[in-house]
Coordinates of N, CA, C and O in Angstrom, one line a residue:
R1 N 0.8 -1.2 0.0 CA 0.0 0.0 0.0 C 0.9 1.3 0.0 O 0.6 2.2 -0.7
I2 N 1.9 1.3 0.8 CA 2.8 2.4 0.8 C 3.4 2.7 -0.6 O 3.4 3.8 -1.1
Q3 N 3.8 1.6 -1.3 CA 4.4 1.7 -2.6 C 3.4 2.3 -3.6 O 3.7 3.2 -4.4
S4 N 2.1 1.9 -3.5 CA 1.1 2.3 -4.5 C 0.8 3.8 -4.4 O 0.4 4.4 -5.3
F5 N 1.0 4.4 -3.2 CA 0.8 5.8 -3.0 C 2.1 6.6 -3.2 O 2.1 7.8 -3.0
G6 N 3.2 6.0 -3.6 CA 4.4 6.7 -3.9 C 5.3 7.0 -2.7 O 6.3 7.7 -2.8
G7 N 4.9 6.4 -1.5 CA 5.6 6.7 -0.3 C 7.1 6.2 -0.3 O 8.0 6.8 0.1
L8 N 7.3 5.0 -0.8 CA 8.6 4.4 -0.8 C 9.5 5.2 -1.8 O 10.7 5.4 -1.4
K9 N 9.0 5.6 -2.9 CA 9.8 6.4 -3.9 C 10.2 7.7 -3.2 O 11.3 8.1 -3.4
A10 N 9.3 8.3 -2.5 CA 9.6 9.6 -1.8 C 10.7 9.4 -0.8 O 11.6 10.2 -0.7
V11 N 10.6 8.3 0.0 CA 11.6 8.0 1.0 C 13.0 7.7 0.3 O 14.0 8.2 0.8
M12 N 13.0 7.0 -0.8 CA 14.2 6.7 -1.5 C 14.9 7.9 -2.1 O 16.1 8.0 -2.2
R13 N 14.1 8.9 -2.4 CA 14.6 10.2 -2.9 C 15.4 10.9 -1.8 O 16.4 11.6 -2.1
L14 N 15.1 10.6 -0.5 CA 15.9 11.2 0.6 C 17.3 10.7 0.6 O 18.2 11.5 1.0
L15 N 17.6 9.6 0.0 CA 18.9 9.0 0.0 C 19.8 9.9 -0.9 O 21.0 9.9 -0.7
Q16 N 19.2 10.6 -1.8 CA 20.0 11.4 -2.8 C 20.3 12.8 -2.2 O 21.1 13.6 -2.8
S17 N 19.9 13.1 -1.0 CA 20.1 14.4 -0.4 C 21.6 14.6 -0.1 O 22.3 13.7 0.1
K18 N 22.0 15.9 -0.1 CA 23.4 16.2 0.3 C 23.5 16.4 1.8 O 24.6 16.4 2.3
L19 N 22.4 16.4 2.5 CA 22.4 16.5 3.9 C 22.4 15.2 4.6 O 21.6 14.3 4.4
N20 N 23.4 14.9 5.4 CA 23.7 13.7 6.1 C 22.4 13.2 6.9 O 22.0 12.1 6.9
K21 N 21.9 14.1 7.7 CA 20.7 13.8 8.5 C 19.5 13.4 7.7 O 18.7 12.5 8.1
V22 N 19.3 14.0 6.6 CA 18.2 13.6 5.7 C 18.5 12.2 5.1 O 17.5 11.4 5.1
Q23 N 19.7 11.9 4.7 CA 20.0 10.6 4.2 C 19.8 9.6 5.3 O 19.2 8.5 5.0
E24 N 20.2 9.9 6.5 CA 20.1 8.9 7.6 C 18.6 8.7 7.9 O 18.2 7.5 8.1
A25 N 17.8 9.7 7.8 CA 16.3 9.5 8.1 C 15.7 8.7 7.0 O 14.9 7.8 7.2
G26 N 16.2 8.9 5.7 CA 15.7 8.1 4.6 C 16.1 6.6 4.8 O 15.3 5.7 4.6
M27 N 17.3 6.4 5.2 CA 17.8 5.0 5.4 C 17.0 4.3 6.6 O 16.7 3.1 6.5
E28 N 16.7 5.1 7.6 CA 15.9 4.5 8.7 C 14.6 4.0 8.2 O 14.1 3.0 8.6
C29 N 14.0 4.9 7.4 CA 12.7 4.5 6.9 C 12.7 3.3 5.9 O 11.9 2.4 6.0
V30 N 13.7 3.3 5.0 CA 13.9 2.2 4.1 C 14.1 0.9 4.9 O 13.5 -0.1 4.6
A31 N 15.0 0.9 5.9 CA 15.3 -0.3 6.7 C 14.0 -0.8 7.4 O 13.7 -2.0 7.4
A32 N 13.3 0.2 8.0 CA 12.1 -0.2 8.7 C 11.0 -0.8 7.8 O 10.4 -1.8 8.1
M33 N 10.8 -0.2 6.6 CA 9.8 -0.6 5.7 C 10.1 -1.9 5.0 O 9.2 -2.6 4.6
T34 N 11.4 -2.2 4.8 CA 11.7 -3.4 4.1 C 12.1 -4.6 4.9 O 12.2 -5.7 4.4
S35 N 12.3 -4.4 6.2 CA 12.7 -5.5 7.1 C 11.8 -6.7 7.1 O 12.2 -7.8 7.2
E36 N 10.5 -6.5 7.0 CA 9.5 -7.5 7.1 C 8.6 -7.5 5.9 O 7.5 -8.2 6.0
N37 N 8.9 -6.8 4.9 CA 8.0 -6.7 3.7 C 8.8 -7.1 2.4 O 9.5 -6.3 1.9
K38 N 8.5 -8.3 2.0 CA 9.2 -8.8 0.8 C 8.9 -7.9 -0.4 O 9.8 -7.6 -1.2
E39 N 7.7 -7.5 -0.6 CA 7.3 -6.7 -1.8 C 8.1 -5.3 -1.8 O 8.7 -5.0 -2.9
L40 N 8.2 -4.7 -0.7 CA 8.9 -3.4 -0.6 C 10.4 -3.6 -0.8 O 11.1 -2.9 -1.5
A41 N 10.9 -4.7 -0.2 CA 12.3 -5.0 -0.3 C 12.7 -5.3 -1.7 O 13.8 -4.8 -2.2
T42 N 11.9 -6.0 -2.4 CA 12.1 -6.3 -3.8 C 12.1 -5.0 -4.7 O 12.9 -4.8 -5.6
F43 N 11.1 -4.2 -4.4 CA 11.0 -2.9 -5.1 C 12.3 -2.1 -4.9 O 12.9 -1.6 -5.9
V44 N 12.8 -2.0 -3.7 CA 14.1 -1.2 -3.5 C 15.2 -1.9 -4.2 O 16.1 -1.3 -4.8
S45 N 15.3 -3.3 -4.1 CA 16.4 -4.0 -4.7 C 16.5 -3.8 -6.2 O 17.5 -3.9 -6.8
M46 N 15.3 -3.5 -6.8 CA 15.3 -3.3 -8.3 C 15.7 -1.9 -8.7 O 15.8 -1.6 -9.9
D47 N 15.7 -1.0 -7.7 CA 16.1 0.4 -8.0 C 17.6 0.5 -8.0 O 18.2 0.7 -6.9
T48 N 18.2 0.5 -9.1 CA 19.7 0.5 -9.2 C 20.3 1.7 -8.6 O 21.4 1.6 -8.0
E49 N 19.7 2.8 -8.7 CA 20.2 4.1 -8.2 C 20.2 4.0 -6.7 O 21.2 4.4 -6.0
A50 N 19.1 3.5 -6.1 CA 19.0 3.4 -4.6 C 20.1 2.4 -4.1 O 20.8 2.7 -3.1
V51 N 20.2 1.3 -4.7 CA 21.2 0.3 -4.3 C 22.6 0.9 -4.4 O 23.4 0.7 -3.5
S52 N 22.9 1.6 -5.5 CA 24.2 2.2 -5.7 C 24.5 3.2 -4.6 O 25.6 3.3 -4.1
T53 N 23.5 4.0 -4.3 CA 23.6 5.0 -3.2 C 23.9 4.4 -1.9 O 24.7 4.8 -1.1
L54 N 23.2 3.3 -1.6 CA 23.4 2.6 -0.3 C 24.8 2.0 -0.2 O 25.4 2.1 0.8
L55 N 25.3 1.5 -1.3 CA 26.6 0.9 -1.3 C 27.6 2.1 -1.1 O 28.6 1.9 -0.3
K56 N 27.4 3.2 -1.8 CA 28.3 4.4 -1.6 C 28.3 4.8 -0.1 O 29.3 5.1 0.5
L57 N 27.1 4.9 0.4 CA 26.9 5.4 1.8 C 27.5 4.5 2.8 O 28.0 4.9 3.9
S58 N 27.6 3.2 2.5 CA 28.2 2.2 3.4 C 29.7 2.3 3.4 O 30.3 1.8 4.3
K59 N 30.3 3.0 2.5 CA 31.7 3.2 2.4 C 32.2 4.6 2.9 O 33.4 4.8 3.1
T60 N 31.3 5.5 2.9 CA 31.7 6.9 3.2 C 30.8 7.5 4.3 O 29.8 6.9 4.7
G61 N 31.3 8.6 4.8 CA 30.5 9.3 5.8 C 30.8 8.8 7.2 O 31.7 8.0 7.5
S62 N 29.9 9.2 8.1 CA 30.0 8.8 9.5 C 29.7 7.4 9.8 O 29.2 6.7 9.0
S63 N 30.1 6.9 11.0 CA 29.9 5.5 11.3 C 28.4 5.2 11.3 O 28.0 4.1 10.9
S64 N 27.6 6.1 11.8 CA 26.1 5.9 11.9 C 25.6 5.8 10.4 O 24.7 5.0 10.2
T65 N 26.1 6.6 9.5 CA 25.6 6.5 8.1 C 26.0 5.2 7.5 O 25.2 4.5 6.9
K66 N 27.2 4.7 7.8 CA 27.6 3.4 7.2 C 26.8 2.3 7.8 O 26.4 1.4 7.1
L67 N 26.6 2.3 9.1 CA 25.8 1.3 9.7 C 24.3 1.3 9.2 O 23.8 0.2 9.0
L68 N 23.7 2.4 9.0 CA 22.4 2.5 8.5 C 22.3 1.9 7.1 O 21.4 1.2 6.7
A69 N 23.3 2.3 6.3 CA 23.4 1.7 4.9 C 23.5 0.2 4.9 O 22.8 -0.5 4.2
C70 N 24.3 -0.3 5.8 CA 24.4 -1.8 5.9 C 23.1 -2.4 6.4 O 22.8 -3.5 5.9
R71 N 22.4 -1.7 7.3 CA 21.1 -2.2 7.7 C 20.1 -2.3 6.6 O 19.4 -3.3 6.4
C72 N 20.1 -1.3 5.7 CA 19.2 -1.3 4.5 C 19.6 -2.4 3.6 O 18.7 -3.1 3.1
I73 N 20.9 -2.5 3.3 CA 21.3 -3.6 2.4 C 21.0 -4.9 2.9 O 20.5 -5.8 2.2
T74 N 21.1 -5.1 4.2 CA 20.7 -6.4 4.9 C 19.2 -6.6 4.7 O 18.8 -7.8 4.3
S75 N 18.4 -5.6 4.9 CA 17.0 -5.8 4.8 C 16.6 -6.2 3.4 O 15.7 -7.0 3.2
I76 N 17.2 -5.6 2.4 CA 16.8 -5.9 1.0 C 17.4 -7.2 0.5 O 16.9 -7.8 -0.4
S77 N 18.6 -7.6 1.0 CA 19.3 -8.7 0.4 C 19.0 -10.0 1.1 O 19.3 -11.1 0.6
T78 N 18.3 -10.0 2.2 CA 18.0 -11.3 3.0 C 16.5 -11.7 2.8 O 16.1 -12.7 3.4
Q79 N 15.8 -11.1 1.9 CA 14.4 -11.5 1.6 C 14.4 -12.7 0.8 O 15.3 -12.9 -0.1
P80 N 13.5 -13.6 1.0 CA 13.3 -14.8 0.1 C 13.2 -14.3 -1.3 O 12.5 -13.3 -1.6
D81 N 13.8 -15.0 -2.2 CA 13.7 -14.8 -3.7 C 14.3 -13.4 -4.0 O 13.9 -12.8 -5.1
A82 N 15.2 -12.9 -3.3 CA 15.9 -11.7 -3.6 C 16.8 -12.0 -4.9 O 17.3 -13.1 -5.1
P83 N 16.9 -11.0 -5.8 CA 17.7 -11.3 -7.0 C 19.1 -11.6 -6.6 O 19.6 -11.2 -5.6
E84 N 19.8 -12.5 -7.4 CA 21.1 -13.0 -7.1 C 22.1 -11.8 -6.9 O 22.9 -11.9 -6.0
E85 N 22.0 -10.8 -7.7 CA 22.9 -9.7 -7.6 C 22.8 -9.0 -6.3 O 23.8 -8.5 -5.7
I86 N 21.6 -8.9 -5.8 CA 21.3 -8.3 -4.5 C 21.9 -9.2 -3.3 O 22.4 -8.7 -2.4
E87 N 21.7 -10.5 -3.5 CA 22.2 -11.4 -2.4 C 23.7 -11.2 -2.3 O 24.3 -11.3 -1.2
K88 N 24.4 -10.9 -3.4 CA 25.8 -10.8 -3.4 C 26.3 -9.5 -2.6 O 27.4 -9.4 -2.2
L89 N 25.4 -8.6 -2.4 CA 25.7 -7.4 -1.6 C 26.1 -7.7 -0.2 O 26.8 -7.0 0.4
R90 N 25.5 -8.8 0.3 CA 25.9 -9.2 1.7 C 27.3 -9.4 1.9 O 27.9 -9.2 2.9
M91 N 28.0 -9.9 0.8 CA 29.5 -10.1 0.9 C 30.2 -8.8 1.1 O 31.3 -8.7 1.7
H92 N 29.6 -7.7 0.7 CA 30.2 -6.4 0.9 C 30.1 -5.9 2.3 O 30.9 -5.1 2.8
L93 N 29.1 -6.4 3.0 CA 28.8 -5.9 4.4 C 29.9 -6.3 5.4 O 30.2 -5.5 6.3
L94 N 30.4 -7.5 5.4 CA 31.3 -7.9 6.4 C 32.5 -7.0 6.6 O 32.8 -6.6 7.8
P95 N 33.2 -6.7 5.6 CA 34.4 -5.8 5.8 C 34.0 -4.4 6.4 O 34.7 -3.9 7.2
V96 N 32.8 -3.9 6.0 CA 32.4 -2.6 6.5 C 32.1 -2.7 8.0 O 32.5 -1.9 8.8
V97 N 31.4 -3.8 8.4 CA 31.0 -4.0 9.8 C 32.3 -4.2 10.6 O 32.4 -3.7 11.7
I98 N 33.2 -5.0 10.1 CA 34.5 -5.2 10.8 C 35.2 -3.9 11.1 O 35.7 -3.6 12.2
K99 N 35.3 -3.0 10.1 CA 35.9 -1.7 10.2 C 35.2 -0.9 11.3 O 35.8 -0.2 12.1
L100 N 33.8 -0.9 11.3 CA 33.1 -0.2 12.2 C 33.3 -0.7 13.6 O 33.4 0.1 14.6
L101 N 33.4 -2.0 13.8 CA 33.7 -2.5 15.1 C 35.1 -2.1 15.6 O 35.3 -1.9 16.8
K102 N 36.0 -2.1 14.7 CA 37.4 -1.6 15.1 C 37.4 -0.2 15.6 O 38.2 0.2 16.4
Q103 N 36.6 0.6 15.0 CA 36.5 2.0 15.3 C 35.8 2.3 16.7 O 36.0 3.3 17.3
A104 N 35.0 1.3 17.1 CA 34.2 1.5 18.3 C 35.1 1.4 19.6 O 36.1 0.9 19.7

């Protein structure tokens, strides 16, 4: 229902913001909406721009930004029947999380 009203697309546009807090808010929403919803997770996983942005954010910015990006990637890549390319994203997460743990 969220998707049919354009809510998910609007939230995903927040990821393109230049403001860190706006990006973080967008990632919080994406992670929350996709964690238990296969349809929304699949929709996000098919948006190459959003996936590319999440990958970029997981490598740059503050620790909280990186962690939120990893959380989003986890939400969209662990859904049943996720596209194979998206499942491969999980391999990217481990080095990022290890670096974050070392910084803590």
